Amino acid sequence: RRYKYLSNYSRMKNNISFVHIAAYSALFLSVTLAILWACNAGGLKAVSLDTFVGVIVSLLALVVTFAIGWQIYNAMEINRKIEQLDQKMKELEKLKMQFESQNKKIEELRHEASHFSAIGIAKNALSDSDYLGAYRFFQSALNHALYMDSPINVSSMVDDMHEAITKANPKLKLNRRLYEDVERNDATIRKSKMYSLIQDKNERSFALFKEKVIVD
């Protein structure tokens, strides 16, 4: 990067030098013509209007030539800069796509890990006869599975949820935060594209939850 910066700085210095040379050359030519005219060089006894106009036109032509050349150079330099900018934008877009793809993979792994973790906790709850806890964690596992590009264990999670809440005793108390977590998970599950495959059993399970569980 430092080399590139020095290269651009050197090119800019060369451009400035070119402008100075052009300006000094035009000034030198003008002064030389003035001196030659003042010294009557070439044996001119007088300067006619045509001669004077010719000199002015020549000077203007020289200045215009330099100006046009400079504009052409600037146009080429701008085009080159635009091409470099386009290339940088393409590289940036490529990096953005790679970053998004990497984030998607990380999110997929997170949901997969959360899915299996919730299953483990739910099975421990079943072994302790905590059927309400098992229902909650099987539901969480189902929710994480449905976030994945290729959902796993969907049918078995719904079956386990239904079995757990069926075994749960009525009039169970659950604190408000956990109760609202169950409601949010159910709302998210219902929005899944795969919901039609599990709709019947999920709705029966959730209805049993609402029937048996009250907010503490």
CSV table of C-alpha atoms in Angstrom, one decimal:
chain,number,residue,atom,x,y,z
A,1,ARG,CA,0.0,0.0,0.0
A,2,ARG,CA,2.9,2.3,0.8
A,3,TYR,CA,4.4,1.6,-2.5
A,4,LYS,CA,1.2,2.4,-4.3
A,5,TYR,CA,0.9,5.7,-2.3
A,6,LEU,CA,4.4,6.7,-3.3
A,7,SER,CA,3.7,5.8,-6.9
A,8,ASN,CA,0.5,8.0,-7.0
A,9,TYR,CA,2.4,10.8,-5.2
A,10,SER,CA,5.2,10.6,-7.8
A,11,ARG,CA,2.7,10.6,-10.7
A,12,MET,CA,1.1,13.7,-9.2
A,13,LYS,CA,4.4,15.5,-8.9
A,14,ASN,CA,5.2,14.7,-12.5
A,15,ASN,CA,1.8,16.1,-13.6
A,16,ILE,CA,2.5,19.3,-11.7
A,17,SER,CA,6.0,19.5,-13.2
A,18,PHE,CA,4.4,19.2,-16.7
A,19,VAL,CA,2.0,22.1,-16.0
A,20,HIS,CA,4.9,24.2,-14.8
A,21,ILE,CA,7.0,23.4,-17.9
A,22,ALA,CA,4.1,24.3,-20.2
A,23,ALA,CA,3.5,27.6,-18.4
A,24,TYR,CA,7.1,28.6,-18.3
A,25,SER,CA,7.6,27.6,-22.0
A,26,ALA,CA,4.7,29.8,-23.0
A,27,LEU,CA,6.0,32.7,-20.9
A,28,PHE,CA,9.6,32.3,-22.2
A,29,LEU,CA,8.3,32.3,-25.8
A,30,SER,CA,6.3,35.4,-25.2
A,31,VAL,CA,9.2,37.2,-23.6
A,32,THR,CA,11.5,36.1,-26.4
A,33,LEU,CA,9.2,37.4,-29.1
A,34,ALA,CA,8.8,40.7,-27.2
A,35,ILE,CA,12.6,41.1,-26.9
A,36,LEU,CA,13.1,40.3,-30.6
A,37,TRP,CA,10.5,42.8,-31.6
A,38,ALA,CA,12.0,45.5,-29.3
A,39,CYS,CA,15.5,44.9,-30.7
A,40,ASN,CA,14.2,45.0,-34.2
A,41,ALA,CA,15.6,41.5,-34.8
A,42,GLY,CA,15.3,40.2,-38.4
A,43,GLY,CA,15.5,43.7,-39.8
A,44,LEU,CA,11.9,44.6,-39.2
A,45,LYS,CA,11.5,48.4,-39.4
A,46,ALA,CA,8.0,48.4,-38.1
A,47,VAL,CA,5.4,45.9,-36.9
A,48,SER,CA,2.3,46.0,-38.9
A,49,LEU,CA,-1.1,45.1,-37.5
A,50,ASP,CA,-1.1,41.9,-39.5
A,51,THR,CA,2.3,40.9,-37.9
A,52,PHE,CA,1.0,41.7,-34.4
A,53,VAL,CA,-2.2,39.7,-34.9
A,54,GLY,CA,-0.2,36.8,-36.3
A,55,VAL,CA,2.0,36.7,-33.2
A,56,ILE,CA,-1.0,36.8,-30.9
A,57,VAL,CA,-2.8,34.1,-32.8
A,58,SER,CA,0.4,31.9,-32.7
A,59,LEU,CA,0.6,32.4,-29.0
A,60,LEU,CA,-3.1,31.6,-28.5
A,61,ALA,CA,-2.7,28.5,-30.7
A,62,LEU,CA,0.2,27.4,-28.5
A,63,VAL,CA,-1.8,28.0,-25.3
A,64,VAL,CA,-4.8,26.2,-26.7
A,65,THR,CA,-2.7,23.3,-27.8
A,66,PHE,CA,-1.3,22.9,-24.3
A,67,ALA,CA,-4.8,23.3,-22.8
A,68,ILE,CA,-6.3,20.6,-25.1
A,69,GLY,CA,-3.4,18.2,-24.4
A,70,TRP,CA,-3.8,18.7,-20.7
A,71,GLN,CA,-7.6,18.1,-20.9
A,72,ILE,CA,-7.0,14.9,-22.9
A,73,TYR,CA,-4.5,13.7,-20.3
A,74,ASN,CA,-6.9,14.5,-17.4
A,75,ALA,CA,-9.7,12.7,-19.2
A,76,MET,CA,-7.5,9.6,-19.6
A,77,GLU,CA,-6.4,9.8,-15.9
A,78,ILE,CA,-10.0,10.1,-14.8
A,79,ASN,CA,-11.0,7.1,-16.8
A,80,ARG,CA,-8.2,5.1,-15.3
A,81,LYS,CA,-9.3,6.2,-11.8
A,82,ILE,CA,-12.9,5.2,-12.6
A,83,GLU,CA,-11.7,1.7,-13.7
A,84,GLN,CA,-9.7,1.3,-10.5
A,85,LEU,CA,-12.8,2.4,-8.4
A,86,ASP,CA,-15.0,-0.1,-10.3
A,87,GLN,CA,-12.5,-2.8,-9.5
A,88,LYS,CA,-12.4,-1.9,-5.9
A,89,MET,CA,-16.2,-1.9,-5.7
A,90,LYS,CA,-16.3,-5.4,-7.2
A,91,GLU,CA,-13.8,-6.6,-4.7
A,92,LEU,CA,-15.8,-5.0,-1.9
A,93,GLU,CA,-19.0,-6.6,-3.1
A,94,LYS,CA,-17.2,-10.0,-3.3
A,95,LEU,CA,-16.0,-9.6,0.3
A,96,LYS,CA,-19.5,-8.6,1.4
A,97,MET,CA,-21.0,-11.8,-0.1
A,98,GLN,CA,-18.3,-13.9,1.5
A,99,PHE,CA,-19.0,-12.2,4.9
A,100,GLU,CA,-22.7,-12.8,4.6
A,101,SER,CA,-22.2,-16.4,3.6
A,102,GLN,CA,-19.9,-17.0,6.6
A,103,ASN,CA,-22.4,-15.4,8.9
A,104,LYS,CA,-25.1,-17.6,7.5
A,105,LYS,CA,-23.0,-20.7,8.2
A,106,ILE,CA,-22.3,-19.5,11.8
A,107,GLU,CA,-26.0,-18.9,12.4
A,108,GLU,CA,-26.8,-22.3,11.0
A,109,LEU,CA,-24.3,-23.9,13.4
A,110,ARG,CA,-25.6,-21.9,16.3
A,111,HIS,CA,-29.2,-23.1,15.7
A,112,GLU,CA,-28.0,-26.7,15.3
A,113,ALA,CA,-26.0,-26.6,18.6
A,114,SER,CA,-29.0,-25.0,20.4
A,115,HIS,CA,-31.3,-27.6,19.0
A,116,PHE,CA,-29.3,-30.6,20.3
A,117,SER,CA,-28.6,-28.8,23.6
A,118,ALA,CA,-32.4,-28.3,24.1
A,119,ILE,CA,-33.1,-31.9,23.3
A,120,GLY,CA,-30.5,-33.0,26.0
A,121,ILE,CA,-32.1,-30.8,28.6
A,122,ALA,CA,-35.6,-32.0,27.7
A,123,LYS,CA,-34.6,-35.6,28.1
A,124,ASN,CA,-33.1,-34.9,31.5
A,125,ALA,CA,-36.4,-33.2,32.5
A,126,LEU,CA,-38.3,-36.3,31.3
A,127,SER,CA,-36.1,-38.5,33.4
A,128,ASP,CA,-37.0,-36.3,36.4
A,129,SER,CA,-40.7,-36.5,35.5
A,130,ASP,CA,-40.6,-32.7,34.9
A,131,TYR,CA,-43.0,-33.0,31.9
A,132,LEU,CA,-43.7,-29.2,31.7
A,133,GLY,CA,-40.0,-28.5,31.5
A,134,ALA,CA,-39.6,-31.3,28.9
A,135,TYR,CA,-42.4,-29.7,26.8
A,136,ARG,CA,-40.7,-26.3,26.9
A,137,PHE,CA,-37.3,-27.6,25.8
A,138,PHE,CA,-38.7,-29.9,23.1
A,139,GLN,CA,-40.5,-26.8,21.8
A,140,SER,CA,-37.3,-24.8,21.9
A,141,ALA,CA,-35.5,-27.6,20.0
A,142,LEU,CA,-38.2,-27.6,17.4
A,143,ASN,CA,-38.0,-23.8,17.1
A,144,HIS,CA,-34.2,-23.9,16.5
A,145,ALA,CA,-34.6,-26.8,14.0
A,146,LEU,CA,-37.1,-24.8,11.9
A,147,TYR,CA,-34.6,-21.9,11.6
A,148,MET,CA,-32.1,-24.2,9.8
A,149,ASP,CA,-31.9,-24.4,6.0
A,150,SER,CA,-32.4,-28.2,6.3
A,151,PRO,CA,-34.6,-28.7,9.4
A,152,ILE,CA,-33.9,-31.9,11.4
A,153,ASN,CA,-36.0,-33.9,13.9
A,154,VAL,CA,-39.1,-31.9,13.3
A,155,SER,CA,-41.6,-34.7,13.5
A,156,SER,CA,-40.0,-36.3,16.5
A,157,MET,CA,-39.9,-33.0,18.3
A,158,VAL,CA,-43.6,-32.5,17.9
A,159,ASP,CA,-44.3,-36.0,19.0
A,160,ASP,CA,-42.1,-35.5,22.1
A,161,MET,CA,-43.8,-32.2,22.9
A,162,HIS,CA,-47.3,-33.8,22.7
A,163,GLU,CA,-46.3,-36.7,24.8
A,164,ALA,CA,-44.7,-34.5,27.5
A,165,ILE,CA,-47.6,-32.1,27.9
A,166,THR,CA,-50.1,-35.0,27.8
A,167,LYS,CA,-48.3,-36.5,30.9
A,168,ALA,CA,-48.1,-33.2,32.7
A,169,ASN,CA,-50.5,-32.6,35.6
A,170,PRO,CA,-53.1,-29.9,35.4
A,171,LYS,CA,-52.9,-26.5,37.1
A,172,LEU,CA,-49.2,-26.3,36.9
A,173,LYS,CA,-47.7,-22.9,37.6
A,174,LEU,CA,-45.0,-21.2,35.4
A,175,ASN,CA,-43.5,-17.8,36.0
A,176,ARG,CA,-44.6,-15.1,33.5
A,177,ARG,CA,-41.3,-14.8,31.7
A,178,LEU,CA,-41.1,-18.6,30.9
A,179,TYR,CA,-44.8,-18.6,30.0
A,180,GLU,CA,-44.3,-15.8,27.5
A,181,ASP,CA,-41.2,-17.6,26.1
A,182,VAL,CA,-43.5,-20.6,25.3
A,183,GLU,CA,-46.0,-18.3,23.6
A,184,ARG,CA,-43.3,-16.6,21.5
A,185,ASN,CA,-41.8,-19.9,20.4
A,186,ASP,CA,-45.2,-21.1,19.4
A,187,ALA,CA,-45.8,-18.0,17.4
A,188,THR,CA,-42.5,-18.4,15.6
A,189,ILE,CA,-43.1,-22.1,14.9
A,190,ARG,CA,-46.5,-21.2,13.3
A,191,LYS,CA,-44.7,-18.9,10.8
A,192,SER,CA,-42.5,-21.6,9.5
A,193,LYS,CA,-42.8,-22.8,5.9
A,194,MET,CA,-43.0,-26.4,7.2
A,195,TYR,CA,-45.7,-25.6,9.7
A,196,SER,CA,-48.4,-27.4,7.6
A,197,LEU,CA,-46.6,-30.7,8.2
A,198,ILE,CA,-46.8,-30.4,12.0
A,199,GLN,CA,-49.8,-28.1,12.4
A,200,ASP,CA,-52.3,-30.5,13.9
A,201,LYS,CA,-50.2,-32.0,16.6
A,202,ASN,CA,-48.5,-28.7,17.5
A,203,GLU,CA,-51.9,-27.0,18.0
A,204,ARG,CA,-53.2,-29.8,20.1
A,205,SER,CA,-50.0,-29.7,22.2
A,206,PHE,CA,-50.2,-26.0,22.7
A,207,ALA,CA,-53.9,-26.2,23.6
A,208,LEU,CA,-53.1,-28.7,26.3
A,209,PHE,CA,-50.3,-26.3,27.5
A,210,LYS,CA,-52.8,-23.4,27.8
A,211,GLU,CA,-55.3,-25.7,29.5
A,212,LYS,CA,-52.9,-27.2,32.1
A,213,VAL,CA,-50.5,-24.3,32.8
A,214,ILE,CA,-51.3,-21.0,34.6
A,215,VAL,CA,-49.1,-18.0,35.0
A,216,ASP,CA,-47.5,-17.7,38.4
